[in-house]
Each structure stands twice: as structure tokens, then as C-alpha cells.
XYZ file of C-alpha atoms in Angstrom:
479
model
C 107.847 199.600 113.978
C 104.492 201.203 114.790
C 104.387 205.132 114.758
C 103.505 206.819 118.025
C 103.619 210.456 116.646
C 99.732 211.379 116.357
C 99.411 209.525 120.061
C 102.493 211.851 120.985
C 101.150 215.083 119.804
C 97.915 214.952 121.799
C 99.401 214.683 125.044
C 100.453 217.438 127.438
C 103.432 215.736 129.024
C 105.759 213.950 126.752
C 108.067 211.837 128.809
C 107.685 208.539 128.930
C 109.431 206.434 131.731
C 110.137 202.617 130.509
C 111.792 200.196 132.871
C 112.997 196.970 131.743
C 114.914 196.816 128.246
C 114.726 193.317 127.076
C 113.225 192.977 123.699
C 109.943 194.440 123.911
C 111.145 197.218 126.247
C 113.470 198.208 124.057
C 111.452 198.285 120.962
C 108.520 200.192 123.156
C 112.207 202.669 123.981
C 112.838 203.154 120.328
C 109.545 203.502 118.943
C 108.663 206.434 121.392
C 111.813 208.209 120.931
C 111.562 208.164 117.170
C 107.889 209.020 117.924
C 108.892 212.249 119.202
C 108.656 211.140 122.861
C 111.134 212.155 125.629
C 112.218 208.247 126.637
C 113.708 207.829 130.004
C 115.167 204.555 129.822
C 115.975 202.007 132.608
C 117.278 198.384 133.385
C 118.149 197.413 136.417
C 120.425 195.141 134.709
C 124.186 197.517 133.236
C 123.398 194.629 129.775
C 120.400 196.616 129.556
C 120.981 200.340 129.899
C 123.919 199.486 127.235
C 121.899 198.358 124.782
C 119.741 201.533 124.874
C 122.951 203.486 124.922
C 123.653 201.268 121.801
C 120.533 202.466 120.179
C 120.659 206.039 121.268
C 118.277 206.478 124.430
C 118.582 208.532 127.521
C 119.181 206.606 130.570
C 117.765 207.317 133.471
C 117.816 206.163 136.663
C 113.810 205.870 137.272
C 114.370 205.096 140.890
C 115.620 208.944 141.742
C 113.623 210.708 138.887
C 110.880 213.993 138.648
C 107.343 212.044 137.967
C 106.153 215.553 137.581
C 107.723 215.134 134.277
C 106.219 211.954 133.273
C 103.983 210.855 131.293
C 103.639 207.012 131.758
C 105.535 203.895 133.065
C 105.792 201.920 130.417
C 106.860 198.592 131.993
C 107.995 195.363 131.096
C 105.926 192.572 131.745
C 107.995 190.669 133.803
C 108.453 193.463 136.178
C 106.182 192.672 139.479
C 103.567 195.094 139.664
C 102.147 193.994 142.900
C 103.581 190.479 144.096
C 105.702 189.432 146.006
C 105.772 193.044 146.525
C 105.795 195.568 143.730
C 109.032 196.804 141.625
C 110.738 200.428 143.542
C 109.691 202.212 140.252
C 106.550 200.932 140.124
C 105.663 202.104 143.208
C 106.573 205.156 143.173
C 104.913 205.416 139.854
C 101.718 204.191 141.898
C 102.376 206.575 144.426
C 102.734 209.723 141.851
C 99.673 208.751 140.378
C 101.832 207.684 136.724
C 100.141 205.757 134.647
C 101.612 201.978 134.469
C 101.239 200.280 130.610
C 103.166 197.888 128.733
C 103.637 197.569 124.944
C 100.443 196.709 124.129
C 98.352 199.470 125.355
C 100.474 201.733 123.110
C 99.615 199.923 120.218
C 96.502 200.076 121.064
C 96.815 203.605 121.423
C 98.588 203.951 117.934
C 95.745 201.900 115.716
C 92.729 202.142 117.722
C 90.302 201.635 114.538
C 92.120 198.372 114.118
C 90.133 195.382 115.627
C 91.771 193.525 118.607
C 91.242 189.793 119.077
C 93.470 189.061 122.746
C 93.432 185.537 123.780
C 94.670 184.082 127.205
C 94.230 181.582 129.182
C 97.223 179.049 131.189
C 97.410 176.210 128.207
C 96.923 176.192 124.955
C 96.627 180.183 124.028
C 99.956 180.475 122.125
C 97.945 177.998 119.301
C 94.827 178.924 119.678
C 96.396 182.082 118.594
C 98.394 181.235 115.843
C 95.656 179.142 114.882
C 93.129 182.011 114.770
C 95.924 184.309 112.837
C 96.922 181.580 110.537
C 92.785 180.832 109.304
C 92.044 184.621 108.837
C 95.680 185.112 106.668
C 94.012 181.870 104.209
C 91.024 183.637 103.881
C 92.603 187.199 102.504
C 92.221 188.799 105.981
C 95.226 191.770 106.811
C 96.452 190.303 109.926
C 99.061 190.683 112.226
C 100.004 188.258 115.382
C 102.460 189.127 118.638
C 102.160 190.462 122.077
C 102.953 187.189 124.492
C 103.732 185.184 121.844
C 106.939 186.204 119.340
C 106.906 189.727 117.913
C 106.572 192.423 120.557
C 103.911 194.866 119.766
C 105.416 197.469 118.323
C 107.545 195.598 115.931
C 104.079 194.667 114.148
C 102.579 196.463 110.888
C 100.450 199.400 111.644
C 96.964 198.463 110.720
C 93.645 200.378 110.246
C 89.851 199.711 110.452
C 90.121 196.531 108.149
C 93.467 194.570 110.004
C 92.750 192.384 112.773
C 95.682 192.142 115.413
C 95.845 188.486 117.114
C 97.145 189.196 120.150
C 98.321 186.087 122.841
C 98.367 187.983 126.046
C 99.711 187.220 129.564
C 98.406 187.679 133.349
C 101.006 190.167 133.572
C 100.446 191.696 130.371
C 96.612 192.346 131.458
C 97.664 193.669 134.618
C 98.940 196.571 132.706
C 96.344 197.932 130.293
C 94.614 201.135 131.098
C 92.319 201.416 127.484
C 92.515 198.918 125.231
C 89.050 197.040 124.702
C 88.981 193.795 122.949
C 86.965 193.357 119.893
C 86.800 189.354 120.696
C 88.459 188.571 124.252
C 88.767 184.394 124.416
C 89.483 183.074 127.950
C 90.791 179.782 127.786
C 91.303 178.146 130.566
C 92.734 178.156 134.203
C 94.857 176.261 136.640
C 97.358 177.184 139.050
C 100.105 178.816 137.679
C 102.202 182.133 137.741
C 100.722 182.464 141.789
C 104.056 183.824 143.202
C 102.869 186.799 140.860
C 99.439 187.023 141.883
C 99.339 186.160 145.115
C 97.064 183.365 145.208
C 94.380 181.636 142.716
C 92.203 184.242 143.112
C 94.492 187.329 142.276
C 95.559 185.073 139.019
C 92.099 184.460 137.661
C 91.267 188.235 138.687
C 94.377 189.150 136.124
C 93.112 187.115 133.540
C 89.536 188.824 133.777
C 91.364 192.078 132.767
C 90.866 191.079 129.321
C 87.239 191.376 129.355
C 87.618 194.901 130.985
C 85.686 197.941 129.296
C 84.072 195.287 127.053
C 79.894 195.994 126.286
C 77.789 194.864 124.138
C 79.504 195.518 120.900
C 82.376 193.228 121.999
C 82.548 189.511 122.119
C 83.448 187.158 125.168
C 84.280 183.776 124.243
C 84.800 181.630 127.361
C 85.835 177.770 127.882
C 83.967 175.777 130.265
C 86.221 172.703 130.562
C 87.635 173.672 133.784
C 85.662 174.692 136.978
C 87.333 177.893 137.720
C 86.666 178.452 134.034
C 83.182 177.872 134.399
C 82.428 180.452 137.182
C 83.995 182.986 134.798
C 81.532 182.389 132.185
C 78.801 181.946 134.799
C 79.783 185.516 136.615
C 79.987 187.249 132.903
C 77.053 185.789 131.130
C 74.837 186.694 134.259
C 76.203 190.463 134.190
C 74.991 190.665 130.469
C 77.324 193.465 129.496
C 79.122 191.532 127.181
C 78.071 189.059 123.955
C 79.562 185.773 125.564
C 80.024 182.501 124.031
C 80.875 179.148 125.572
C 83.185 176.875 124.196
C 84.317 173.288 124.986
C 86.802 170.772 123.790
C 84.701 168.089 124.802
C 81.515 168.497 126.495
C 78.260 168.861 124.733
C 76.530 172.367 124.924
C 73.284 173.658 124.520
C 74.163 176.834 123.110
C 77.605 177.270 121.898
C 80.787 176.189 120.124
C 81.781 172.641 121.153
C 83.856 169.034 120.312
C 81.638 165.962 120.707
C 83.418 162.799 119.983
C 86.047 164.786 117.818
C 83.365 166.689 115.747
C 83.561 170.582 115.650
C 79.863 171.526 116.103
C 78.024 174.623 115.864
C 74.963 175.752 118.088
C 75.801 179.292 118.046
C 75.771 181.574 114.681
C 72.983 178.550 113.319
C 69.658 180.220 112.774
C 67.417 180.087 115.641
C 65.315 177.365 116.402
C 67.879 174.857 114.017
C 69.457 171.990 114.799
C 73.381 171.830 116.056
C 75.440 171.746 112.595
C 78.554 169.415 112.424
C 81.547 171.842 111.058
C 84.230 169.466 110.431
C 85.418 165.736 112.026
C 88.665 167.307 114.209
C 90.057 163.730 113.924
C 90.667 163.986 109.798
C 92.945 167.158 110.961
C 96.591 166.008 111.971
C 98.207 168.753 113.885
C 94.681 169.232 115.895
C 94.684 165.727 117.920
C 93.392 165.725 121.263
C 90.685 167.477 123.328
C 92.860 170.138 124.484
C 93.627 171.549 120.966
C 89.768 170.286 120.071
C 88.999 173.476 122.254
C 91.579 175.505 120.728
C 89.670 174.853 117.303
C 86.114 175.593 119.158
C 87.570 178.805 120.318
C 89.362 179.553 116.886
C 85.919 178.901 115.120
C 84.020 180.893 117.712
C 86.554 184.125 116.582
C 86.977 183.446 112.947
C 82.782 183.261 112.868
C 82.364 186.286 114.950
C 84.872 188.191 112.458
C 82.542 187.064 109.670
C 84.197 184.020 108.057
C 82.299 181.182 106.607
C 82.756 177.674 107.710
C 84.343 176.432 104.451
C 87.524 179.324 105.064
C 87.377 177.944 108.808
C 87.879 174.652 107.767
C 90.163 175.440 104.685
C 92.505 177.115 107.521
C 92.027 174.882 110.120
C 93.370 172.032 107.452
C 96.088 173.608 106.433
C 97.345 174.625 109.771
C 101.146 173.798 110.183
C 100.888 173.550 113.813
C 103.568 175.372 116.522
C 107.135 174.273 116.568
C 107.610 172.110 119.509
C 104.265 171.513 120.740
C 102.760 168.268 119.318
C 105.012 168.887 116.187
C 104.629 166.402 113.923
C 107.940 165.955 112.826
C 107.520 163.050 110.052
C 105.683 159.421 109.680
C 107.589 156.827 108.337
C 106.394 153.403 108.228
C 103.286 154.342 109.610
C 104.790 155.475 112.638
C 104.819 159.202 113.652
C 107.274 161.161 115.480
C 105.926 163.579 117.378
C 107.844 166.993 119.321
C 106.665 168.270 122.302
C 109.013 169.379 123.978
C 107.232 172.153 125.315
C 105.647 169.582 128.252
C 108.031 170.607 130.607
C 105.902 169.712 133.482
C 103.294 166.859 133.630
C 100.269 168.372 133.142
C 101.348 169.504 129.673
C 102.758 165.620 129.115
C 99.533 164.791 129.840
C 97.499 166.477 126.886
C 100.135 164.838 125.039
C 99.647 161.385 126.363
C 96.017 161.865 125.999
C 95.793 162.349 122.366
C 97.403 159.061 121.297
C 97.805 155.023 121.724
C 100.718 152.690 121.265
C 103.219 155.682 122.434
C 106.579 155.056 122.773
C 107.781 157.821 125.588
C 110.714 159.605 125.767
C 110.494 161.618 128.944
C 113.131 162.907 131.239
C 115.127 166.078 132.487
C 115.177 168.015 135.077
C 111.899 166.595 137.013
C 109.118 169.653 138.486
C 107.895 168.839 141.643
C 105.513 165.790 141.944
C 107.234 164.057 139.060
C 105.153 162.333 136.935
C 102.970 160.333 140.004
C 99.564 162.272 137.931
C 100.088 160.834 134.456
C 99.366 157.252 135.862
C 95.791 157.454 134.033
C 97.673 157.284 130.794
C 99.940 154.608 131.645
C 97.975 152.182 129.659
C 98.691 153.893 126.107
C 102.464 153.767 126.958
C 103.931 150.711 125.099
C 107.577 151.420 126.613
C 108.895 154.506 128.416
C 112.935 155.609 126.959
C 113.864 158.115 129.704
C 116.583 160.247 129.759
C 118.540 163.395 131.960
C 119.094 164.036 135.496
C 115.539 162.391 136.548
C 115.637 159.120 134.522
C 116.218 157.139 138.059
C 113.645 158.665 139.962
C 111.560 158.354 136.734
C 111.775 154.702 136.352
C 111.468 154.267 139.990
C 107.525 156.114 139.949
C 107.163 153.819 136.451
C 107.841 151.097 138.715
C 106.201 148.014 136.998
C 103.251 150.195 135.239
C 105.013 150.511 132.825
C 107.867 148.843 130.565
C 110.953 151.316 130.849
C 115.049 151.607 129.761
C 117.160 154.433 130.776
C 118.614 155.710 127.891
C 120.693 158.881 129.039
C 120.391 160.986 126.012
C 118.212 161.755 123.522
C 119.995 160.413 121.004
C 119.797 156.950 122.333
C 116.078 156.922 123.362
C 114.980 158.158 119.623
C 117.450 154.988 118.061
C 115.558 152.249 120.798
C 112.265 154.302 120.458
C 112.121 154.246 116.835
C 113.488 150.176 116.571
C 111.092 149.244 119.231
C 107.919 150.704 117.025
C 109.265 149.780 113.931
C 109.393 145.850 115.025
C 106.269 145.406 117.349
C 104.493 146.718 114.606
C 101.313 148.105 116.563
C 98.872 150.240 114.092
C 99.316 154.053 114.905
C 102.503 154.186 116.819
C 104.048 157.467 118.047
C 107.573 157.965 119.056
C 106.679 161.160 121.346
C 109.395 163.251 123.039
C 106.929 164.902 126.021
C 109.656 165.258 128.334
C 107.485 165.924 131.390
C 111.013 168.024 132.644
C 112.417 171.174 132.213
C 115.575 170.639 129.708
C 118.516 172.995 131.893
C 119.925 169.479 132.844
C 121.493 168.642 129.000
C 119.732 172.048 127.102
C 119.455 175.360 127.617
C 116.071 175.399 126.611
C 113.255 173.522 125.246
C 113.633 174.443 121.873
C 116.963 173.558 121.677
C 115.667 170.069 122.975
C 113.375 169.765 120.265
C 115.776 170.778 117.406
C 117.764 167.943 118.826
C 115.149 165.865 118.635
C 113.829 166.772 115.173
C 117.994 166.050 114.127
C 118.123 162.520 115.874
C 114.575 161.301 113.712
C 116.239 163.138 110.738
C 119.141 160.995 110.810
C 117.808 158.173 112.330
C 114.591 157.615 110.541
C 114.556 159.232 106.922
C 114.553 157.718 104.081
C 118.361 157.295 103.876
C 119.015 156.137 107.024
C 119.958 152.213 107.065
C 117.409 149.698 108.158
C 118.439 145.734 108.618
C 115.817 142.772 107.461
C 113.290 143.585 110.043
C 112.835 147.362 109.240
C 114.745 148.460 112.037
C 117.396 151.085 112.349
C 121.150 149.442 112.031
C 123.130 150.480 114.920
């Protein structure tokens, strides 16, 4: 747990306000208090305030407290800050002119000569992030990876002037940072999302620009360009000039930048000047990297690892050996020459879609508890679907937008769909087959959440498919 203490000493007022006591709360509780802080600790949920009566904090009721007294809210993320309208404390936080944090600003606070790499974006930042984290720990690098993504802050290693902390950070994580400056900020990417929290498109893309905040000069800006909204943000930052930016793309060719052409990593950025583009490495050779949304997850990992002072051959060393997130595009195991591939994570379409989009001769398992719109967008990627095994409470209204686009059975479970998915590809024998759970549905219907989905999943090829399982003339699974 990171020590506060020096931070402590040097202010006037030591009472610190937190409100919300999930994980991270609670950990930001505890590592004040032993810090030396006063904690006033608050849930608005009884679970809560006994689990910091558990671990020995003062509970307070923040919404009839002296802000005289206090320090700074810190707040858990999830707590509105301003939509639909902002939390009681909060406000009157606001209106006492109280600081509002979260978790991270303390640790930024706590190892300031540490360098901070913060990545966000709406898709892909969890691996760009671990993907960033996991090439600097293969070349020797003292790293350490949370904030949005696992670990809470605070429960990571304090680091000095030579760690790196790889942080995946939120909208409403940004929203509450009063200090902390980036070393390397990477904006992904944007599209709708999170908007009940930010008011509208605008007020979302204007959180997500926190993370360039205080940035000059010194401080990197790495930006993707594959979306429009996207595009405007590097346009409105490169013009202001206050920050180094860098452009990335997972599949459009740049002039000056990091960028995926054709599957090739290419580098027109930290070349000398006046050289040609240099190929880095072909993406398509690395297995748990396939398709052009993770192709600009590895431009923007490259972009970092450069500007941190890696080579290219420790890039590519980590980029190989990169074991991929559980649950999203998993590769779970080939057998036959047929892989079987988790991604459970696509609980709406659009994420099915990246899925979809990185493969051919798919055998689909999709199904659950349906988003709105169904799947009526992925009909672009119809054509790579060689039969659709779809299961949960939306497998009817599933088959029904499937109509005759595409070959279908209703399978119920999950169970079933990997035992017909997995015969199916075994006897049509098409070259590079995937059995891919990208459910396209949330999971509450038959799981209580989409890990639990994918363990299941991961189980059923387990049993179904390895090397013990039985197999009849034709190479198919005996039922």
C-alpha cells in the first residue's frame, strides 16, 4: 500500500473526507489513516460503512459534516460528480470550496518523480494498457499497472524517478484529478458511451481531454485518428502546440506518425528526418494481436514504449510474447487447426464486431441478454459467419434478425453451442476456422457476469475439445 505520510505532513488541514468504500475507496480509507490522516469515512450503502468499521475507520456521515475541517473529498469514481445531477456530498464539497480527487491523484501525490503513462479511450484501453505494461516488464523496466483496470492505486508498489506507472483511466476517473500530469497521455478512441454521466457527447469527450490537462512540452500526447471525434482531438491539440503529439492509427496510412498498413506496424515518427517509413513488425505473425482494433492498440503501445526509450527489437520481443487479456479475444486453444477463441467481453455489438472483423470461417456463438438494437449493425460481417449457435434469453429474437443471412440453430446453453460449434468446424473442414464465443449480450440472463461466461466457456472447449476428449471416424466430438 503506498505511503501518504510525507504528502500528509505538508498539509495544514489533515482530514480527509472519502465517500464511497468499495475497493478502491477503501484502500484510499486505509492508506490515509495509516498515513497519519484524519479519515472520515462514508458509504451510503450500511455494507460499506461496516467494512471500514471492520478495518478500523471513523465513520462519518459526510452529508451533515464541518468542511472547515477538511482537507479533500476523496471520491469514488462511480460517484456522479455532475450528471444526472451531482452526489449531496459532492456538492456541498463544491460549494465549500473542498477539493474533489480520487485514488489516483493521491498517488500521484505520493510518487510524483515516478513517470505516469495514463491511457483512455472507450475500446480497447484496458489492452493497450496491459500491453504497454507487459513490453516495458520484458525489457527490465520497474513497472507497475492499475487505476481503471485491476489494482486500485494505492494497492500498487511505491515507485521513484526510474518506475513507470501504467495507468488505464476512466471518464470519471479524469473528472477528478486536480495535479497529476501525464508523462505520455494516449487517447484512444471515442464513441458514445457513459453519456448519462456526462451529459451528452460533448461533456464525455471533454472528460476524456482531462488527461492531457497541465501537459507542455515535456509531455507526450499520443492520439488515434481512426474515429472522427478522435480526429478533432488531435486536430484541436496539435494546432495548440503545447504538447509533443503523435498520431496513431490501426489502419490508415500516415504521413507522420505511428500506423498499421495492411497488418504491418510502421514507423514514421522516431525515424531520422528526411528517412523513409520503417516496417517494425508484420502484426499478422502475432496471435493475440488480430484485427485492426488491437493493430492500433500495438501503434499506440509502440508510440509509448518508443517515447520511454525502448528499441524496436524489446517492442517486438514484448509485443510477441504478449499473453493477451482474459476474456477478450482469448485464445483459448487450437486443435485441429481450429481455434477457440473467448470474448466474452462483447457484450454489446459494437465490441462483437471487432471480433467478427478479425477473422473468416467463424462459427458464432452469440446470445444473452440482447442491448438495444440487437445485432441489426453486424450485418457487414455476416459473410465470415459460417453458422451462428445462439444461446440465452435473446436466441429467438436473434435468429429472427439472422433471418436467412445467415445459417443459425438455437442451442440454449453454452454448453450445447461449443459441442455443435466445435463438430460443425471440425467436419466442414474450412482452413482457419474459429469457434468464437462474442456474445453480442450482456450474460445476467444464465451468468452473473462476463467472466463467469467465459470460464464456462474456456471449461466446455476443455472438456469438449482437448486432447482426451473422444472423437468418432470423422474427427468430430462423440456425443
Amino acid at each position: 500500500m503506498i505511503d501518504l505520510s510525507t504528502y500528509i505532513r505538508s498539509q495544514d488541514k489533515k482530514v480527509f473526507a472519502v465517500l464511497g468504500l468499495g475497493r478502491s475507496g477503501l484502500t484510499a480509507a486505509c492508506a490515509l489513516a495509516q498515513s497519519g490522516a484524519e479519515v472520515w469515512a462514508w458509504d451510503d450503502n450500511i455494507q460499506g460503512r461496516e467494512k471500514a468499521t471492520d478495518a478500523g475507520l471513523k465513520i462519518v456521515n459526510l452529508n451533515d459534516c464541518d468542511w472547515e475541517k477538511v482537507h479533500s473529498l476523496v471520491m469514488s469514481p462511480g460517484i456522479p460528480l455532475t450528471h444526472p445531477k451531482p452526489h449531496p456530498v459532492a456538492a456541498a464539497a463544491k460549494k465549500n470550496a473542498v477539493e474533489i480527487i480520487c485514488e489516483v491523484e493521491l498517488l500521484y501525490r505520493a510518487c510524483p518523480h515516478a513517470t505516469f503513462v495514463g491511457i483512455t479511450g472507450t475500446n480497447g484501453k484496458s489492452t493497450t494498457t496491459s500491453l504497454i505494461a507487459h513490453i516495458l516488464k520484458t525489457a527490465g523496466q520497474k513497472v507497475a499497472v492499475g487505476g481503471n483496470l485491476g489494482t486500485p492505486a494505492l494497492e500498487l508498489p511505491d515507485l521513484d524517478h526510474e518506475g513507470v506507472y501504467v495507468l488505464e483511466m476512466s471518464s470519471y476517473q479524469l473528472d477528478l484529478l486536480e495535479h497529476l500530469v501525464f508523462d505520455i497521455s494516449l487517447f484512444m478512441n471515442i464513441s458514445p458511451d457513459h453519456l448519462d454521466r456526462h451529459g451528452d457527447m460533448q461533456g464525455y469527450i471533454k472528460a476524456k481531454k482531462h488527461i492531457f490537462d497541465r501537459q507542455t512540452k515535456s509531455q507526450t500526447a499520443i492520439i488515434g485518428i481512426d474515429d472522427e471525434e478522435s480526429r478533432a482531438v488531435f486536430d484541436q491539440i496539435n494546432v495548440e502546440s503545447k504538447i509533443k503529439t503523435i498520431p496513431i492509427s490501426g489502419h490508415i496510412r500516415l504521413a507522420e506518425g505511428v500506423f498499421v498498413s495492411q497488418g504491418h506496424l510502421t514507423d514514421d515518427c522516431f525515424i531520422p528526418t528526411n528517412t523513409t517509413a520503417e516496417e517494425i513488425v508484420d502484426l499478422n505473425t502475432i496471435e493475440r494481436l488480430p484485427g485492426v482494433h488491437n493493430h492500433q492498440n500495438a501503434a499506440a503501445a509502440f508510440a509509448t514504449c518508443r517515447s520511454l526509450g525502448l528499441s524496436n527489437a524489446e517492442i517486438i520481443s514484448g509485443m510477441a510474447s504478449f499473453p493477451g487479456l482474459a476474456h477478450r479475444q482469448e485464445l483459448v486453444m487450437i486443435k485441429n487447426g481450429i481455434r477457440y477463441i473467448n470474448d466474452s467481453k462483447a457484450t454489446n455489438a459494437d465490441a462483437a464486431a471487432r471480433a467478427l472483423g478479425s477473422y473468416d470461417n467463424i462459427y458464432w456463438i452469440a446470445g444473452g441478454l440482447a442491448k438495444e438494437g440487437g445485432i441489426e449493425d453486424l450485418d457487414p460481417y455476416f459473410n465470415r459467419i459460417r453458422r451462428a449457435y445462439l444461446i440465452g434469453d435473446c436466441a429467438k429474437d436473434f435468429a429472427t434478425q439472422l433471418d436467412k443471412a445467415v445459417s443459425y440453430e438455437l442451442c440454449e446453453t453454452l454448453d450445447r453451442a461449443v459441442k455443435k460449434a466445435a463438430n460443425d468446424a471440425a467436419q466442414d473442414g474450412y482452413k482457419d476456422a474459429v469457434v468464437l464465443l462474442s456474445p453480442a449480450c450482456a450474460s445476467w440472463d444464465q451468468y452473473r457476469s462476463f467472466e463467469l461466461r467465459g470460464d464456462h466457456f474456456k471449461q466446455c472447449v476443455n472438456e469438449i475439445v482437448s486432447p482426451s476428449g473422444a472423437r468418432n471416424q470423422h474427427g468430430s466430438i462423440a456425443s
